[in-house]
mmCIF file of C-alpha atoms in Angstrom:
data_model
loop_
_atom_site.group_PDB
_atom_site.id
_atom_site.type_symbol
_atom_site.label_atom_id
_atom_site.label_comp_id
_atom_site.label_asym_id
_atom_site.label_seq_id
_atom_site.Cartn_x
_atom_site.Cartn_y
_atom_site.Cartn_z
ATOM 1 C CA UNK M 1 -91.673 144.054 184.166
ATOM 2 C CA UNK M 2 -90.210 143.820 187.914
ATOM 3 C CA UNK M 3 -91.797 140.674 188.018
ATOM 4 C CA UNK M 4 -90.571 139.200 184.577
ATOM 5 C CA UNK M 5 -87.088 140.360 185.684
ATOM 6 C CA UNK M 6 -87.202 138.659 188.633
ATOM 7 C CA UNK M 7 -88.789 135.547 187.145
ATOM 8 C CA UNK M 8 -85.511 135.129 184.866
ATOM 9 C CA UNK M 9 -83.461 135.807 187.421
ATOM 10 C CA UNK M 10 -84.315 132.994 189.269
ATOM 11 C CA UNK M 11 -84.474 130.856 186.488
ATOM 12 C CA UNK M 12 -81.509 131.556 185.206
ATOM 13 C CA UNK M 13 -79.972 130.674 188.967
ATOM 14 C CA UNK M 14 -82.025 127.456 188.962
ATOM 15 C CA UNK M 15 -80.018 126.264 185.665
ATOM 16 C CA UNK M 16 -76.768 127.378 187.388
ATOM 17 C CA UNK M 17 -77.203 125.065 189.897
ATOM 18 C CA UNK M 18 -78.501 122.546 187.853
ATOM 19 C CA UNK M 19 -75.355 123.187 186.024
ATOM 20 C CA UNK M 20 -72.996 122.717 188.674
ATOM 21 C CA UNK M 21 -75.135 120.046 190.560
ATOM 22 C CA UNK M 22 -74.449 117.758 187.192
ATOM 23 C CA UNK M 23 -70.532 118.691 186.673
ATOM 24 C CA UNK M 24 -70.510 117.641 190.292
ATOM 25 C CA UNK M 25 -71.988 114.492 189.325
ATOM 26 C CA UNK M 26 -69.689 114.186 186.135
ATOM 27 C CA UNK M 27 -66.291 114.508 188.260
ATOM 28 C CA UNK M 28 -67.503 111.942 191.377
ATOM 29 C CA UNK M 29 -68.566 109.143 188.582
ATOM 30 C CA UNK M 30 -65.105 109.899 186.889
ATOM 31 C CA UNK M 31 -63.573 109.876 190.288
ATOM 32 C CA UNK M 32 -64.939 106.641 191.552
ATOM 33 C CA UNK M 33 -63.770 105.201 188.129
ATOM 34 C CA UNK M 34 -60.148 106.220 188.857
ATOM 35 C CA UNK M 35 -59.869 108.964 186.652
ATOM 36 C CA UNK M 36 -58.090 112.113 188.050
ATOM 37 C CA UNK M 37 -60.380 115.433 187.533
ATOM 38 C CA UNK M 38 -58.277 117.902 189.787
ATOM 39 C CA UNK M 39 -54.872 119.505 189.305
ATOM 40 C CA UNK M 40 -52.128 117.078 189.206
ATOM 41 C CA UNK M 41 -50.296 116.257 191.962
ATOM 42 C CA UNK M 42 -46.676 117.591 191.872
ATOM 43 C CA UNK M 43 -44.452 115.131 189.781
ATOM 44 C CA UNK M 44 -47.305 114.422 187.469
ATOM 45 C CA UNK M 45 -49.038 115.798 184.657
ATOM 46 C CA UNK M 46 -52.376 115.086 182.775
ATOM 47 C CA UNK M 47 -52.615 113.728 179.364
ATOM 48 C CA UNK M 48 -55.405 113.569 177.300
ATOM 49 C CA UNK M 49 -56.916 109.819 175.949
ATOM 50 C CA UNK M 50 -59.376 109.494 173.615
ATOM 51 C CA UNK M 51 -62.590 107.318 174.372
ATOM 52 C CA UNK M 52 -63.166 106.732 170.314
ATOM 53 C CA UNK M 53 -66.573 108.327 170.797
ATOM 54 C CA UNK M 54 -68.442 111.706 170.026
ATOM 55 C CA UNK M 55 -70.198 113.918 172.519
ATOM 56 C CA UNK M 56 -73.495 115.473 171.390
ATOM 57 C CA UNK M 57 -71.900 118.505 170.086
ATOM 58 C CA UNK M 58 -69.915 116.395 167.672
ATOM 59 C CA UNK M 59 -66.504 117.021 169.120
ATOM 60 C CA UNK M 60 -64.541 113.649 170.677
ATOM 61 C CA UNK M 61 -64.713 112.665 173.694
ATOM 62 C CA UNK M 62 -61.735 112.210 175.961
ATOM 63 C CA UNK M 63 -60.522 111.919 179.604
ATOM 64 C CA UNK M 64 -57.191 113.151 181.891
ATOM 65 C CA UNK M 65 -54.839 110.492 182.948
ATOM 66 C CA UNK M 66 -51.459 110.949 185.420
ATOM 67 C CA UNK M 67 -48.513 110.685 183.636
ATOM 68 C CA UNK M 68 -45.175 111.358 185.269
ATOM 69 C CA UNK M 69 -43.560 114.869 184.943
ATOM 70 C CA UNK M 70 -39.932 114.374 183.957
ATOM 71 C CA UNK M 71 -39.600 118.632 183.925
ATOM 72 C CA UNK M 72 -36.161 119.153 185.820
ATOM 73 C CA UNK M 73 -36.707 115.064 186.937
ATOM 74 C CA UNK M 74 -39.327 116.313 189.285
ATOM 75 C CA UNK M 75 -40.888 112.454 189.199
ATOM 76 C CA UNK M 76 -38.026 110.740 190.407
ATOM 77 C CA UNK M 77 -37.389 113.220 192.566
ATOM 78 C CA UNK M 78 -40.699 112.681 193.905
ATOM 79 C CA UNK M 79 -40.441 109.253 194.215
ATOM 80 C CA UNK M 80 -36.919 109.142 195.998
ATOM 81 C CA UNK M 81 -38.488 110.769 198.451
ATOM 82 C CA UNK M 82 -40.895 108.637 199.126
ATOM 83 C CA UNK M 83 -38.604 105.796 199.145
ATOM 84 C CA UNK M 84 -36.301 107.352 201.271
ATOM 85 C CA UNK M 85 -38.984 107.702 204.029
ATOM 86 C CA UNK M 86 -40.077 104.355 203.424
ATOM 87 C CA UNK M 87 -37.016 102.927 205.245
ATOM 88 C CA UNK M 88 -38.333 104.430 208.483
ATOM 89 C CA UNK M 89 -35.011 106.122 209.970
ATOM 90 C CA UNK M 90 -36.452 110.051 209.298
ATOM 91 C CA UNK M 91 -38.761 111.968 209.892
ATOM 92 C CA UNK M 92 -40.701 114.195 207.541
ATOM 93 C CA UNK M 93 -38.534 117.512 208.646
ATOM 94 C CA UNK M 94 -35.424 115.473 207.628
ATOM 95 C CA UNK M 95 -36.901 114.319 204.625
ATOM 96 C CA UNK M 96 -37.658 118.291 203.802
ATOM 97 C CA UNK M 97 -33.988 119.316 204.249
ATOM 98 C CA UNK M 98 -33.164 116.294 201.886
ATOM 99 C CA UNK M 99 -35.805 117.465 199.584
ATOM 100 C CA UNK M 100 -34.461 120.743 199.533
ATOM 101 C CA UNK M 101 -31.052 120.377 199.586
ATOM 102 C CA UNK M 102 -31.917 118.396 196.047
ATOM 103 C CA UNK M 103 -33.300 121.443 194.669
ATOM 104 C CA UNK M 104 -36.795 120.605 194.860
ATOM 105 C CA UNK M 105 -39.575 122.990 194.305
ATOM 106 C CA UNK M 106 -43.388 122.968 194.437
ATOM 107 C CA UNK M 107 -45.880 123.731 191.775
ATOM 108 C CA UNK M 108 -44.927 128.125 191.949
ATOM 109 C CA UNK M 109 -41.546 127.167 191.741
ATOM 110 C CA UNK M 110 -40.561 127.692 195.307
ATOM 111 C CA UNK M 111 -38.186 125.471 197.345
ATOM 112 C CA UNK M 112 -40.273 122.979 198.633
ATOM 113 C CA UNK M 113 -41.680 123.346 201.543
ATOM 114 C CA UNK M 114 -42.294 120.359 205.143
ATOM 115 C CA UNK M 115 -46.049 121.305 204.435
ATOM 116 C CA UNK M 116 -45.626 119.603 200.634
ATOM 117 C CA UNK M 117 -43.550 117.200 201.931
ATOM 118 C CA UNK M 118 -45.949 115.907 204.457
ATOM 119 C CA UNK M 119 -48.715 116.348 201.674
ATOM 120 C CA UNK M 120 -46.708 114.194 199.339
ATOM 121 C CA UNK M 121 -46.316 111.202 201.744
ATOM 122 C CA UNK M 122 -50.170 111.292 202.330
ATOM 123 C CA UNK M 123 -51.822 111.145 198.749
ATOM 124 C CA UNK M 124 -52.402 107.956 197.392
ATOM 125 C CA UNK M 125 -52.165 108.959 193.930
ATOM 126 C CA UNK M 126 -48.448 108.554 194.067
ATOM 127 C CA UNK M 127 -49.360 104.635 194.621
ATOM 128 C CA UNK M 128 -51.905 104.904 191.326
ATOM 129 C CA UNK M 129 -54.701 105.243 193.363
ATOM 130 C CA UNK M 130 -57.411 108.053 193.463
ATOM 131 C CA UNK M 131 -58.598 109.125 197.725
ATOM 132 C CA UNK M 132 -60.319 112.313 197.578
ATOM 133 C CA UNK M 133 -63.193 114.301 198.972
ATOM 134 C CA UNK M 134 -65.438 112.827 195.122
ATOM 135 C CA UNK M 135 -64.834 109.527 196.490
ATOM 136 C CA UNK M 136 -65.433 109.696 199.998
ATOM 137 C CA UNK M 137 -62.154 109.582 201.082
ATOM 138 C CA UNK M 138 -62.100 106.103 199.572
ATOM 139 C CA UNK M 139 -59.480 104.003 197.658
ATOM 140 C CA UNK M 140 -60.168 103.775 194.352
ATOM 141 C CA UNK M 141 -57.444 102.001 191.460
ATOM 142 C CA UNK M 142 -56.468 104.555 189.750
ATOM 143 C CA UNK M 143 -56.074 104.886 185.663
ATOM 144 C CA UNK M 144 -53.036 105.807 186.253
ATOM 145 C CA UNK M 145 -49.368 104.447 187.151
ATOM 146 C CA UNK M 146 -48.307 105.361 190.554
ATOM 147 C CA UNK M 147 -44.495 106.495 191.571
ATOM 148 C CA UNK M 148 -44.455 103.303 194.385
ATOM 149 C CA UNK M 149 -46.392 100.646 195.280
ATOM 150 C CA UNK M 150 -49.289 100.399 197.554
ATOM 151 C CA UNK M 151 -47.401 98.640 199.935
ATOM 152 C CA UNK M 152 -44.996 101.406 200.501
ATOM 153 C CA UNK M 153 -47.518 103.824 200.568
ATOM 154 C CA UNK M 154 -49.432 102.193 203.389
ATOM 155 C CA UNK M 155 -46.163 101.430 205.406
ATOM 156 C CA UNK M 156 -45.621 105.789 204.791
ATOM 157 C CA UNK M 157 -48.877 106.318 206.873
ATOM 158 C CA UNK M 158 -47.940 104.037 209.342
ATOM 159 C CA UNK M 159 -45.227 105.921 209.944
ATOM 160 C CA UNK M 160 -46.310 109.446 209.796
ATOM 161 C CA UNK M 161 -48.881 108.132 212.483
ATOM 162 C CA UNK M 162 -46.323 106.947 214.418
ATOM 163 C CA UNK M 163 -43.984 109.730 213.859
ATOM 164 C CA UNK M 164 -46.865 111.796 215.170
ATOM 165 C CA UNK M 165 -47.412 110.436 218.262
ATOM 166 C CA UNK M 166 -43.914 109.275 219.147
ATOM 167 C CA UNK M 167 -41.017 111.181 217.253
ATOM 168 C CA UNK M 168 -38.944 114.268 219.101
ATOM 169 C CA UNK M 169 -39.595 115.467 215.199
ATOM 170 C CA UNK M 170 -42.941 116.186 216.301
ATOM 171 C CA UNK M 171 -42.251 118.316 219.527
ATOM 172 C CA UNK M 172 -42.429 121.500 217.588
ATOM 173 C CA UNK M 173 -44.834 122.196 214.383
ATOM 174 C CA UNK M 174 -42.788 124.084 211.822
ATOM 175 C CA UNK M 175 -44.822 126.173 209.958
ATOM 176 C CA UNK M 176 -44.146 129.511 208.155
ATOM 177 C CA UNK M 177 -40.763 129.850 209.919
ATOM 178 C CA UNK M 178 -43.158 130.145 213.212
ATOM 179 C CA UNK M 179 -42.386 127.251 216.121
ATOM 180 C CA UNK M 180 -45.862 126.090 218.385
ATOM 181 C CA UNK M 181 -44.998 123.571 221.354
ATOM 182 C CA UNK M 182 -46.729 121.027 220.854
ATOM 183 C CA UNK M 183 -46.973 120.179 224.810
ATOM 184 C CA UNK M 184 -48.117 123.526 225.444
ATOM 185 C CA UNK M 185 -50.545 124.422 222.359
ATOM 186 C CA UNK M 186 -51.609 120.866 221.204
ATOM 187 C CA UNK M 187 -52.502 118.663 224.436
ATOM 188 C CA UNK M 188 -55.026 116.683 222.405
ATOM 189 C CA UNK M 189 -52.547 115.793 219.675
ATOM 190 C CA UNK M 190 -52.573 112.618 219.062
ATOM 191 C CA UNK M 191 -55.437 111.760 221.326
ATOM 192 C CA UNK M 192 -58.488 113.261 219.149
ATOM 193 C CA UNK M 193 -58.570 111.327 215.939
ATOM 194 C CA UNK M 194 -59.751 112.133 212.355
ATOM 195 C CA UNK M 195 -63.996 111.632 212.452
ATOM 196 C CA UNK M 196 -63.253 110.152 208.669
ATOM 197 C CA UNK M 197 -60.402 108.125 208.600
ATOM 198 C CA UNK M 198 -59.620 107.786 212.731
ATOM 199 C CA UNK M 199 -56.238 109.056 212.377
ATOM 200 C CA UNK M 200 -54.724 110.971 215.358
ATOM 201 C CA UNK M 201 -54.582 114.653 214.481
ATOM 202 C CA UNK M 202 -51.824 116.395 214.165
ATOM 203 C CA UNK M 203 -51.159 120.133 215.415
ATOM 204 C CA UNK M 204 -50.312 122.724 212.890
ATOM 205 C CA UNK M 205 -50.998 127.080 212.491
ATOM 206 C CA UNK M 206 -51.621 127.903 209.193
ATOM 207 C CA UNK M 207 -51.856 131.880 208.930
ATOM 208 C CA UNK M 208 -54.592 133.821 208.349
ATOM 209 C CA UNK M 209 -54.812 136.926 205.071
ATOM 210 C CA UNK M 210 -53.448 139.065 207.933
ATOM 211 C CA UNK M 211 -50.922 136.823 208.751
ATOM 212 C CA UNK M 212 -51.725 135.863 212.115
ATOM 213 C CA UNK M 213 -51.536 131.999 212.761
ATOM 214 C CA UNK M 214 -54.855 129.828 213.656
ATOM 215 C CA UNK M 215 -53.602 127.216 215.779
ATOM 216 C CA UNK M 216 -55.702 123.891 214.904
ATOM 217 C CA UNK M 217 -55.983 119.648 214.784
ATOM 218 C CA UNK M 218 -55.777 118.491 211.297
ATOM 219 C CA UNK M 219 -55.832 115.106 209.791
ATOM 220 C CA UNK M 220 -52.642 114.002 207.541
ATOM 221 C CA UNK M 221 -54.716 113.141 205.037
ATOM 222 C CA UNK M 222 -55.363 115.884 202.658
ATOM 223 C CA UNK M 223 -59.003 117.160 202.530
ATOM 224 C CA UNK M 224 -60.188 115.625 205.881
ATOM 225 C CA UNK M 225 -60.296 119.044 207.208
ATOM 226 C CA UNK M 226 -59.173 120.448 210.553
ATOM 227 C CA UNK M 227 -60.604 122.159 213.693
ATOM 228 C CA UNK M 228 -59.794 125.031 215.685
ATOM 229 C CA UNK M 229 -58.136 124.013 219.165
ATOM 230 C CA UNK M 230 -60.187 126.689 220.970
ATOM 231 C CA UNK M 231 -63.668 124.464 219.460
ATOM 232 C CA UNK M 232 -61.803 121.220 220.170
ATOM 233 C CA UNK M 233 -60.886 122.048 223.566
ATOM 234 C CA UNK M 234 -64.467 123.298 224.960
ATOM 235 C CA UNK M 235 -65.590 120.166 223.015
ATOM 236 C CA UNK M 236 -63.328 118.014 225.297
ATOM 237 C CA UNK M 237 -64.173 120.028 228.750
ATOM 238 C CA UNK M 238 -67.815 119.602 227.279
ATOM 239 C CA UNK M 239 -67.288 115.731 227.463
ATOM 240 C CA UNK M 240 -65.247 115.689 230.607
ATOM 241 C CA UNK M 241 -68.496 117.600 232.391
ATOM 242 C CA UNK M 242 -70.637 114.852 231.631
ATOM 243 C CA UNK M 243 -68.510 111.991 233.137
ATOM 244 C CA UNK M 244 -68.754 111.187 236.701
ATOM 245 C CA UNK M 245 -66.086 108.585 238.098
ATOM 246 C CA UNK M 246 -67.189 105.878 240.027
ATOM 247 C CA UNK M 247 -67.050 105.623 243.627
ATOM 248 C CA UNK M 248 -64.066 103.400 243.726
ATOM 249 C CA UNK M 249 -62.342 105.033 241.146
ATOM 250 C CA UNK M 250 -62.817 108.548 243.141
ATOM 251 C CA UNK M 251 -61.548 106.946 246.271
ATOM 252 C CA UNK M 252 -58.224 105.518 244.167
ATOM 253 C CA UNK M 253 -57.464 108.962 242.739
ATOM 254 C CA UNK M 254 -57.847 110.654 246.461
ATOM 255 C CA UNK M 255 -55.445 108.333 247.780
ATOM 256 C CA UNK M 256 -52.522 108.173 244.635
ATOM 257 C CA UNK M 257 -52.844 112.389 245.063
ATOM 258 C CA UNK M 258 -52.034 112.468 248.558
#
């Protein structure tokens, strides 16, 4: 009995995972075709289209598209944003007080926040294009409309790359009414770069359940992940351990230190 138990226990698992393995599947494909499978980004919803064909149950088949929200004129809202930092005369903090100082809010209904803000000027769905973890990261045309073109979405990450490395903005990482010097916390910003995309990371503390902050390096690009500073920085001592400077380099360094 233990046996026959257990024997449907793991078979039942196996189909699970079969189960998720092929949904998976389902979403990349749909992904990669420029069809949005996630929750909308904020000044969008999803409508439903209909492929004029049956799946096996019977029932019609259909897929989610982006359509623009026009609740409370969240869209244009949106996309003034994005305009506004287009021009390339503020940075992403002042673009948050101009965001909320229009009433914004994010998806709970909160003020919006510089975290959504940043998030916004990163994800190239608001230039009708589909860059997520399904597709690698990669851009795919959406089926979908964007709220700007792709041109001023590409000049936005220049900018927030330059902002990052350059702008006084920058100095200080805002971040649940918490300040981190970036000089003193963050030596490597801007200097380690994003292992997927090769965008210098940025330095941020997101807080724990217990609300204590985790200091880290995180990419601007939404789902490329981040790294502890600790790990980064042993990583970097790590690296610095195996070089050994060259004779006349040594010498050079000796006599500029003097």
């Amino acid at each position: 009995a233990n046996f026959s138990r257990g024997l449907s226990m793991l078979t039942a698992q196996y189909d699970n995972k079969k189960k998720s393995s092929v949904v998976k599947d389902n979403m990349r494909a749909a992904a990669m075709d420029g069809r949005w499978v996630t929750t909308p980004p904020l000044g969008f919803k999803t409508k439903k289209v209909d492929t004029n064909s049956h799946l096996s149950n019977g029932k019609r088949k259909t897929y989610s598209v982006l359509i623009e929200d026009h609740t409370d004129n969240i869209s244009d809202s949106v996309r003034t944003l994005l305009e506004r930092y287009s021009q390339g005369d503020i940075t992403v903090r002042g673009l948050t007080d101009i965001a909320q100082s229009m009433g914004v809010k994010g998806k709970k209904g909160k003020i919006i926040s510089y975290n959504t803000v940043r998030s916004i000027l990163s994800n190239a769905a608001y230039c009708g294009y589909v860059c997520t973890k399904l597709t690698d990261y990669t851009m795919r045309k959406g089926k979908f409309d964007g709220l700007i073109s792709r041109d001023m979405y590409e000049r936005n990450q220049r900018l927030l790359s330059q902002q990052g490395r350059h702008n006084k903005d920058s100095e200080v990482v805002h971040y649940n009414s918490k300040n981190f010097i970036k000089n003193d916390n963050y030596p490597l910003k801007g200097v380690v770069r994003c292992q997927i995309c090769g965008t210098p990371l940025r330095g941020n503390a997101p807080t724990s359940g217990s609300g204590t902050p985790s200091p880290r390096y995180s990419c601007n690009t939404k789902g490329h992940g981040s790294l502890v500073i600790d790990e980064v920085h042993n990583l970097f001592v790590e690296l610095l351990e195996t070089i050994t400077p060259e004779a006349e380099t040594l010498a050079l360094f000796k006599t500029i230190v003097k």
